[in-house]
Tab-separated table of C-alpha atoms in Angstrom:
chain	number	residue	atom	x	y	z
A	656	MET	CA	0.000	0.000	0.000
A	657	SER	CA	1.229	3.484	-0.841
A	658	GLN	CA	2.691	5.510	1.995
A	659	MET	CA	2.600	9.192	2.857
A	660	ASN	CA	4.517	11.476	5.200
A	661	VAL	CA	2.457	12.800	8.083
A	662	VAL	CA	3.118	14.822	11.237
A	663	ARG	CA	1.320	13.924	14.451
A	664	VAL	CA	1.165	15.584	17.862
A	665	VAL	CA	2.471	13.175	20.481
A	666	THR	CA	1.718	13.816	24.151
A	667	THR	CA	3.946	12.481	26.912
A	668	GLY	CA	2.632	13.409	30.342
A	669	THR	CA	1.982	17.151	30.198
A	670	LYS	CA	4.316	17.784	27.262
A	671	ALA	CA	3.367	17.734	23.597
A	672	SER	CA	5.720	17.359	20.667
A	673	THR	CA	5.473	16.578	16.967
A	674	GLU	CA	6.764	13.581	15.032
A	675	LEU	CA	7.130	13.051	11.279
A	676	GLN	CA	6.259	9.482	10.301
A	677	GLY	CA	5.056	7.289	7.466
A	678	GLU	CA	1.486	6.031	7.207
A	679	PRO	CA	-0.792	4.494	4.557
A	680	ILE	CA	-2.601	6.940	2.314
A	681	PRO	CA	-6.261	7.021	3.461
A	682	SER	CA	-9.217	6.240	1.202
A	683	PRO	CA	-12.328	8.432	0.957
A	684	GLY	CA	-15.613	7.037	2.235
A	685	GLU	CA	-19.151	8.072	1.307
A	686	HIS	CA	-19.381	11.851	0.740
A	687	GLN	CA	-15.653	12.144	1.458
A	688	VAL	CA	-12.841	13.533	-0.660
A	689	LEU	CA	-9.152	12.570	-0.754
A	690	LEU	CA	-7.001	15.663	-0.995
A	691	LYS	CA	-3.343	15.834	-1.993
A	692	VAL	CA	-2.130	18.558	0.330
A	693	HIS	CA	0.253	20.962	-1.394
A	694	ALA	CA	0.684	23.476	1.427
A	695	ALA	CA	-0.330	24.093	5.033
A	696	SER	CA	0.072	27.152	7.242
A	697	LEU	CA	0.524	27.841	10.938
A	698	ASN	CA	-1.581	29.902	13.317
A	699	TYR	CA	-0.833	31.035	16.855
A	700	ARG	CA	-3.137	28.385	18.265
A	701	ASP	CA	-0.988	25.661	16.677
A	702	THR	CA	2.033	26.677	18.747
A	703	ALA	CA	-0.200	27.236	21.790
A	704	LEU	CA	-1.374	23.616	21.463
A	705	LEU	CA	2.180	22.340	21.884
A	706	ARG	CA	2.732	24.609	24.897
A	707	GLY	CA	-0.434	23.294	26.537
A	708	GLU	CA	-2.032	26.742	26.361
A	709	TYR	CA	-4.848	26.075	23.902
A	710	ARG	CA	-8.031	25.494	25.852
A	711	ALA	CA	-9.827	23.139	23.538
A	712	GLN	CA	-10.484	19.438	23.306
A	713	THR	CA	-7.905	17.721	21.122
A	714	LYS	CA	-7.894	14.268	19.571
A	715	GLU	CA	-5.090	11.991	20.764
A	716	ASN	CA	-2.177	11.889	18.304
A	717	VAL	CA	-3.923	14.390	16.066
A	718	ILE	CA	-2.467	15.564	12.762
A	719	PRO	CA	-2.061	19.320	13.407
A	720	LEU	CA	-2.850	22.475	11.401
A	721	SER	CA	-6.301	23.608	10.383
A	722	ASP	CA	-5.069	25.533	7.350
A	723	GLY	CA	-4.127	23.986	4.046
A	724	ALA	CA	-4.864	23.743	0.350
A	725	GLY	CA	-4.457	21.113	-2.291
A	726	GLU	CA	-5.877	19.097	-5.147
A	727	VAL	CA	-8.746	16.624	-5.151
A	728	VAL	CA	-7.324	13.248	-6.245
A	729	ALA	CA	-10.234	10.897	-5.442
A	730	VAL	CA	-13.849	11.118	-4.318
A	731	GLY	CA	-16.072	8.702	-2.443
A	732	LYS	CA	-19.568	7.547	-3.258
A	733	GLY	CA	-22.175	10.309	-3.489
A	734	VAL	CA	-19.766	13.258	-3.785
A	735	THR	CA	-21.236	16.022	-5.971
A	736	ARG	CA	-19.593	19.279	-4.826
A	737	VAL	CA	-16.100	18.645	-6.225
A	738	LYS	CA	-14.296	16.413	-8.704
A	739	PRO	CA	-10.722	15.155	-9.155
A	740	GLY	CA	-8.417	17.952	-10.247
A	741	ASP	CA	-10.270	20.700	-8.379
A	742	ARG	CA	-8.103	23.107	-6.350
A	743	ILE	CA	-9.574	23.464	-2.900
A	744	ALA	CA	-9.112	24.580	0.675
A	745	VAL	CA	-10.891	23.277	3.774
A	746	GLY	CA	-12.985	25.160	6.326
A	747	CYS	CA	-11.624	25.104	9.875
A	748	SER	CA	-14.760	23.472	11.251
A	749	THR	CA	-15.974	20.979	8.672
A	750	ALA	CA	-19.618	20.945	9.835
A	751	TRP	CA	-20.033	24.745	9.978
A	752	ILE	CA	-21.672	25.548	6.658
A	753	GLY	CA	-23.456	28.774	7.597
A	754	GLY	CA	-25.233	30.650	10.372
A	755	PRO	CA	-23.927	31.276	13.898
A	756	TYR	CA	-21.384	29.051	15.581
A	757	ILE	CA	-22.828	26.387	17.882
A	758	ALA	CA	-21.076	24.121	20.376
A	759	GLU	CA	-21.509	21.005	18.264
A	760	TYR	CA	-19.156	22.391	15.616
A	761	SER	CA	-16.220	22.030	17.992
A	762	SER	CA	-16.285	18.272	17.352
A	763	THR	CA	-15.201	18.889	13.735
A	764	SER	CA	-12.344	21.318	14.384
A	765	VAL	CA	-9.610	20.592	11.840
A	766	GLY	CA	-6.223	19.962	13.424
A	767	PHE	CA	-7.702	19.610	16.891
A	768	THR	CA	-10.700	17.288	17.254
A	769	ILE	CA	-10.201	15.804	13.777
A	770	ASP	CA	-6.990	15.260	11.814
A	771	GLY	CA	-5.579	18.331	10.101
A	772	MET	CA	-3.492	19.365	7.137
A	773	LEU	CA	0.134	18.581	8.017
A	774	ALA	CA	0.181	15.428	5.890
A	775	GLU	CA	0.742	14.675	2.230
A	776	TYR	CA	-2.844	13.412	1.886
A	777	ALA	CA	-6.008	14.098	3.899
A	778	VAL	CA	-9.655	13.028	3.810
A	779	PHE	CA	-12.553	15.437	4.501
A	780	ASN	CA	-16.300	15.569	4.010
A	781	GLU	CA	-17.187	17.329	0.767
A	782	ASP	CA	-19.300	19.934	2.617
A	783	ALA	CA	-16.144	21.415	4.189
A	784	LEU	CA	-14.469	22.255	0.876
A	785	VAL	CA	-14.194	25.569	-0.962
A	786	ARG	CA	-12.735	26.132	-4.411
A	787	ILE	CA	-9.786	28.497	-4.483
A	788	PRO	CA	-9.490	31.225	-7.160
A	789	ASP	CA	-7.177	30.519	-10.069
A	790	TYR	CA	-4.937	33.512	-9.349
A	791	LEU	CA	-3.914	32.162	-5.926
A	792	SER	CA	-1.116	29.612	-5.538
A	793	TYR	CA	-1.502	26.673	-3.163
A	794	VAL	CA	0.923	28.377	-0.760
A	795	GLU	CA	-1.213	31.522	-0.767
A	796	ALA	CA	-4.491	29.636	-0.452
A	797	ALA	CA	-3.130	27.583	2.458
A	798	SER	CA	-2.809	30.776	4.499
A	799	LEU	CA	-6.521	31.604	4.356
A	800	PRO	CA	-8.846	29.233	6.289
A	801	CYS	CA	-8.230	30.424	9.855
A	802	ALA	CA	-6.507	33.816	9.791
A	803	ALA	CA	-8.192	35.326	6.748
A	804	VAL	CA	-11.693	34.091	7.535
A	805	THR	CA	-11.254	35.225	11.158
A	806	ALA	CA	-10.290	38.698	9.929
A	807	TRP	CA	-13.184	38.815	7.458
A	808	THR	CA	-15.665	37.780	10.138
A	809	ALA	CA	-14.211	40.227	12.678
A	810	ILE	CA	-14.503	43.297	10.475
A	811	ASN	CA	-18.129	42.378	9.791
A	812	LYS	CA	-19.046	41.342	13.355
A	813	VAL	CA	-22.067	43.086	14.998
A	814	GLU	CA	-22.415	45.247	11.895
A	815	PRO	CA	-20.263	45.397	8.747
A	816	LEU	CA	-17.429	47.907	8.601
A	817	GLN	CA	-18.463	50.916	6.505
A	818	PRO	CA	-16.487	53.169	4.138
A	819	GLY	CA	-14.873	56.006	6.046
A	820	GLN	CA	-14.982	54.251	9.404
A	821	THR	CA	-11.809	53.656	11.425
A	822	VAL	CA	-10.430	50.296	12.530
A	823	LEU	CA	-7.453	49.567	14.781
A	824	ILE	CA	-5.368	46.463	14.137
A	825	GLN	CA	-2.575	45.063	16.291
A	826	GLY	CA	0.722	43.679	15.054
A	827	THR	CA	1.803	42.042	11.805
A	828	GLY	CA	0.456	38.518	12.229
A	829	GLY	CA	-1.785	36.891	9.667
A	830	VAL	CA	-5.143	38.005	11.081
A	831	SER	CA	-4.068	41.631	11.422
A	832	LEU	CA	-2.655	41.855	7.908
A	833	PHE	CA	-5.732	40.249	6.378
A	834	ALA	CA	-7.921	42.680	8.351
A	835	LEU	CA	-5.855	45.553	6.958
A	836	GLN	CA	-6.308	44.318	3.397
A	837	PHE	CA	-10.053	43.730	3.822
A	838	ALA	CA	-10.630	47.087	5.532
A	839	LYS	CA	-8.964	48.863	2.610
A	840	ILE	CA	-11.256	46.988	0.190
A	841	LEU	CA	-14.120	48.542	2.168
A	842	SER	CA	-12.510	52.029	1.998
A	843	ALA	CA	-12.059	52.243	5.757
A	844	ARG	CA	-9.254	54.100	7.556
A	845	VAL	CA	-6.803	51.702	9.212
A	846	LEU	CA	-4.714	52.538	12.260
A	847	ALA	CA	-2.202	50.002	13.541
A	848	ILE	CA	0.131	49.376	16.442
A	849	THR	CA	3.311	47.350	16.160
A	850	SER	CA	6.612	46.735	17.922
A	851	SER	CA	9.220	48.106	15.504
A	852	ASN	CA	9.831	50.719	12.842
A	853	GLU	CA	10.567	47.941	10.332
A	854	LYS	CA	7.160	46.381	10.897
A	855	ALA	CA	5.573	49.836	10.799
A	856	ALA	CA	7.057	50.395	7.349
A	857	LYS	CA	5.549	47.106	6.125
A	858	LEU	CA	2.129	48.033	7.507
A	859	LYS	CA	2.247	51.384	5.706
A	860	GLU	CA	3.345	49.646	2.512
A	861	LEU	CA	0.230	47.471	2.752
A	862	GLY	CA	-2.022	50.499	3.165
A	863	ALA	CA	-2.194	51.342	6.870
A	864	ASP	CA	-2.980	55.050	7.207
A	865	THR	CA	-1.199	55.516	10.546
A	866	VAL	CA	1.068	53.239	12.597
A	867	VAL	CA	2.068	53.662	16.244
A	868	ASN	CA	5.171	51.902	17.597
A	869	TYR	CA	4.107	50.703	21.045
A	870	SER	CA	7.715	50.004	22.018
A	871	THR	CA	8.546	53.701	21.876
A	872	CYS	CA	4.991	54.890	22.647
A	873	PRO	CA	3.729	52.628	25.474
A	874	GLU	CA	0.665	54.860	26.013
A	875	TRP	CA	-0.482	54.024	22.507
A	876	ASP	CA	-4.144	54.323	23.402
A	877	ARG	CA	-3.707	58.061	23.982
A	878	GLU	CA	-2.002	58.383	20.616
A	879	ILE	CA	-4.886	56.564	18.895
A	880	ILE	CA	-7.361	58.923	20.545
A	881	ALA	CA	-5.329	61.919	19.358
A	882	LEU	CA	-5.091	60.528	15.825
A	883	THR	CA	-8.885	60.240	15.672
A	884	GLY	CA	-9.542	63.808	16.797
A	885	GLY	CA	-10.293	62.778	20.359
A	886	LYS	CA	-13.091	60.382	19.374
A	887	GLY	CA	-11.471	56.941	19.197
A	888	VAL	CA	-11.816	54.263	16.518
A	889	ASP	CA	-15.042	52.661	15.384
A	890	ARG	CA	-13.669	49.152	15.781
A	891	VAL	CA	-10.702	47.404	17.413
A	892	LEU	CA	-9.501	43.931	16.488
A	893	ASP	CA	-7.728	42.776	19.653
A	894	ILE	CA	-5.376	39.848	19.104
A	895	ALA	CA	-3.280	39.958	22.270
A	896	GLY	CA	-5.853	39.856	25.064
A	897	GLU	CA	-4.325	40.398	28.478
A	898	LYS	CA	-1.816	43.153	27.707
A	899	THR	CA	-3.971	45.111	25.271
A	900	ILE	CA	-7.653	44.815	26.164
A	901	VAL	CA	-7.803	47.768	28.597
A	902	LYS	CA	-6.039	50.086	26.157
A	903	SER	CA	-8.161	48.713	23.310
A	904	ALA	CA	-11.238	49.860	25.234
A	905	ALA	CA	-9.639	53.263	25.851
A	906	SER	CA	-8.954	53.570	22.096
A	907	THR	CA	-12.542	52.857	21.047
A	908	LYS	CA	-15.121	55.561	20.403
A	909	ILE	CA	-18.310	55.868	22.422
A	910	GLY	CA	-20.619	53.217	21.006
A	911	GLY	CA	-17.750	51.431	19.273
A	912	VAL	CA	-16.974	47.729	18.922
A	913	ILE	CA	-14.105	45.609	20.243
A	914	VAL	CA	-13.731	42.231	18.581
A	915	LEU	CA	-11.516	39.928	20.652
A	916	ILE	CA	-9.896	37.346	18.410
A	917	GLY	CA	-6.748	36.239	20.221
A	918	PHE	CA	-4.873	35.684	23.466
A	919	ALA	CA	-1.247	36.121	22.395
A	920	SER	CA	-0.323	37.906	25.641
A	921	GLY	CA	-2.460	35.839	28.010
A	922	PHE	CA	-6.012	35.108	29.129
A	923	GLY	CA	-6.311	37.814	31.817
A	924	GLY	CA	-6.606	41.539	31.303
A	925	GLY	CA	-9.123	42.726	33.864
A	926	LEU	CA	-11.203	45.050	31.687
A	927	PRO	CA	-13.245	46.991	34.284
A	928	PRO	CA	-16.999	46.989	33.647
A	929	ILE	CA	-16.986	50.785	34.014
A	930	ASP	CA	-14.746	51.028	30.940
A	931	ILE	CA	-17.416	49.234	28.929
A	932	LEU	CA	-20.316	51.095	30.504
A	933	ALA	CA	-18.846	54.598	30.319
A	934	ARG	CA	-18.095	54.288	26.601
A	935	SER	CA	-21.160	52.148	25.797
A	936	LEU	CA	-18.921	49.582	24.101
A	937	THR	CA	-19.849	46.339	22.446
A	938	VAL	CA	-17.254	43.687	23.305
A	939	THR	CA	-17.556	40.427	21.424
A	940	GLY	CA	-15.480	37.365	20.683
A	941	SER	CA	-15.018	36.051	17.174
A	942	THR	CA	-13.779	32.646	16.121
A	943	VAL	CA	-13.025	31.862	12.489
A	944	GLY	CA	-16.171	31.595	10.329
A	945	SER	CA	-18.444	29.332	8.307
A	946	ARG	CA	-17.914	27.905	4.835
A	947	LEU	CA	-20.316	30.478	3.408
A	948	GLU	CA	-18.287	33.284	4.984
A	949	PHE	CA	-15.132	31.712	3.566
A	950	GLU	CA	-16.674	31.723	0.092
A	951	ALA	CA	-17.871	35.327	0.435
A	952	MET	CA	-14.371	36.365	1.505
A	953	LEU	CA	-12.803	34.603	-1.479
A	954	ALA	CA	-15.197	36.432	-3.821
A	955	ALA	CA	-14.211	39.774	-2.282
A	956	MET	CA	-10.512	38.900	-2.575
A	957	ALA	CA	-10.894	37.816	-6.195
A	958	SER	CA	-12.618	41.087	-7.114
A	959	ARG	CA	-9.326	42.896	-6.387
A	960	GLU	CA	-6.982	39.913	-6.737
A	961	ILE	CA	-5.876	40.397	-3.141
A	962	ARG	CA	-2.868	38.248	-2.272
A	963	PRO	CA	-1.944	37.103	1.231
A	964	VAL	CA	1.279	38.345	2.796
A	965	ILE	CA	3.572	35.327	3.096
A	966	ASP	CA	6.413	35.582	5.589
A	967	ARG	CA	8.388	32.396	4.855
A	968	VAL	CA	7.840	29.006	3.243
A	969	TYR	CA	9.479	25.833	4.568
A	970	PRO	CA	9.594	22.315	3.090
A	971	LEU	CA	7.872	19.555	5.040
A	972	ALA	CA	11.222	18.149	6.175
A	973	GLU	CA	11.878	21.474	7.952
A	974	TYR	CA	8.414	21.905	9.446
A	975	ARG	CA	9.866	22.440	12.940
A	976	LYS	CA	11.625	25.566	11.651
A	977	ALA	CA	8.210	26.888	10.657
A	978	TYR	CA	6.980	26.400	14.214
A	979	GLN	CA	10.115	28.138	15.520
A	980	ARG	CA	9.597	31.057	13.150
A	981	LEU	CA	6.081	31.627	14.441
A	982	GLU	CA	7.245	31.261	18.048
A	983	SER	CA	9.868	33.968	17.464
A	984	GLY	CA	7.206	36.619	16.878
A	985	GLN	CA	9.345	38.117	14.114
A	986	GLN	CA	7.103	37.069	11.255
A	987	VAL	CA	5.302	39.530	9.006
A	988	GLY	CA	2.398	37.632	7.494
A	989	LYS	CA	1.852	33.903	7.258
A	990	VAL	CA	4.319	31.075	7.865
A	991	VAL	CA	3.664	28.259	5.390
A	992	ILE	CA	4.870	24.678	4.970
A	993	GLU	CA	5.053	23.334	1.409
A	994	VAL	CA	3.905	19.750	1.915
A	995	THR	CA	4.076	18.495	-1.692
A	996	GLN	CA	4.944	20.462	-4.797
A	997	ALA	CA	2.289	20.931	-7.463
A	998	ALA	CA	3.039	19.601	-10.917
A	999	VAL	CA	4.017	22.319	-13.389
């Protein structure tokens, strides 16, 4: 039987590590599709899983990574949505087709409760699949399912971002850069905070209107207020959690929205209720999105041929270097692993 290379998360006591090993190539069952994975990408939660910091149920010896893209090579009985040769990506929760998120969807979380994308071949239900636009490479498409869809959902949470409104993004990770790109599609004004002048230059290159270096301006919330004429921004996308949430609230206009989408600096934060009450803020969490939202995002991207910002690409044999790159916090954009090369 043909073999494939696959990475699995191995837990020993309280410690988790990854191992590259050989396994048989799986076969698709009814309504399932066999995908040749060309590329997979990392998100913060993938490194948090190995550190024991990701608070979610995880399958034993799971294949990690929710994000990936590849080619359909075989289909099971009853499959009608795709055919061999189609270029596709997979939604992060395979059962979440549309509508609001419900608890049951957690049982189909790719790379956590079901096997993920860090393998040369993978099997998924056809309902989870989306076709990727022709202009995107597999490496680019692999960066989209979690970070891009999260950003798309976040800028439309509560009510869609409108032209002329202001949005504050944090850092140069995948979600923030996608949010910047999507906000500019919508003709919004984007303010950003980051840790270095080099990263600030990249943010401006991508279209950020104003960037504040929080390393040299630790009271960045006051600067954001000043830059918005004393009003504050319409919307904040908070990715760090503990170390940013109080200042995110202080940066938001009266009646504005904070969308919490990450915990890079910790789970605490202690946002006082008076900060929410006094500014009449809406504070909401946002987690990825449905397949329908994924497809709507891809249509918006294709209308302008928006390309993801790729930080670095590593071969499968060097996948641990990809993890290390993300852990370093030095990345600008997405860290991708090229699992198998597409035929030219």
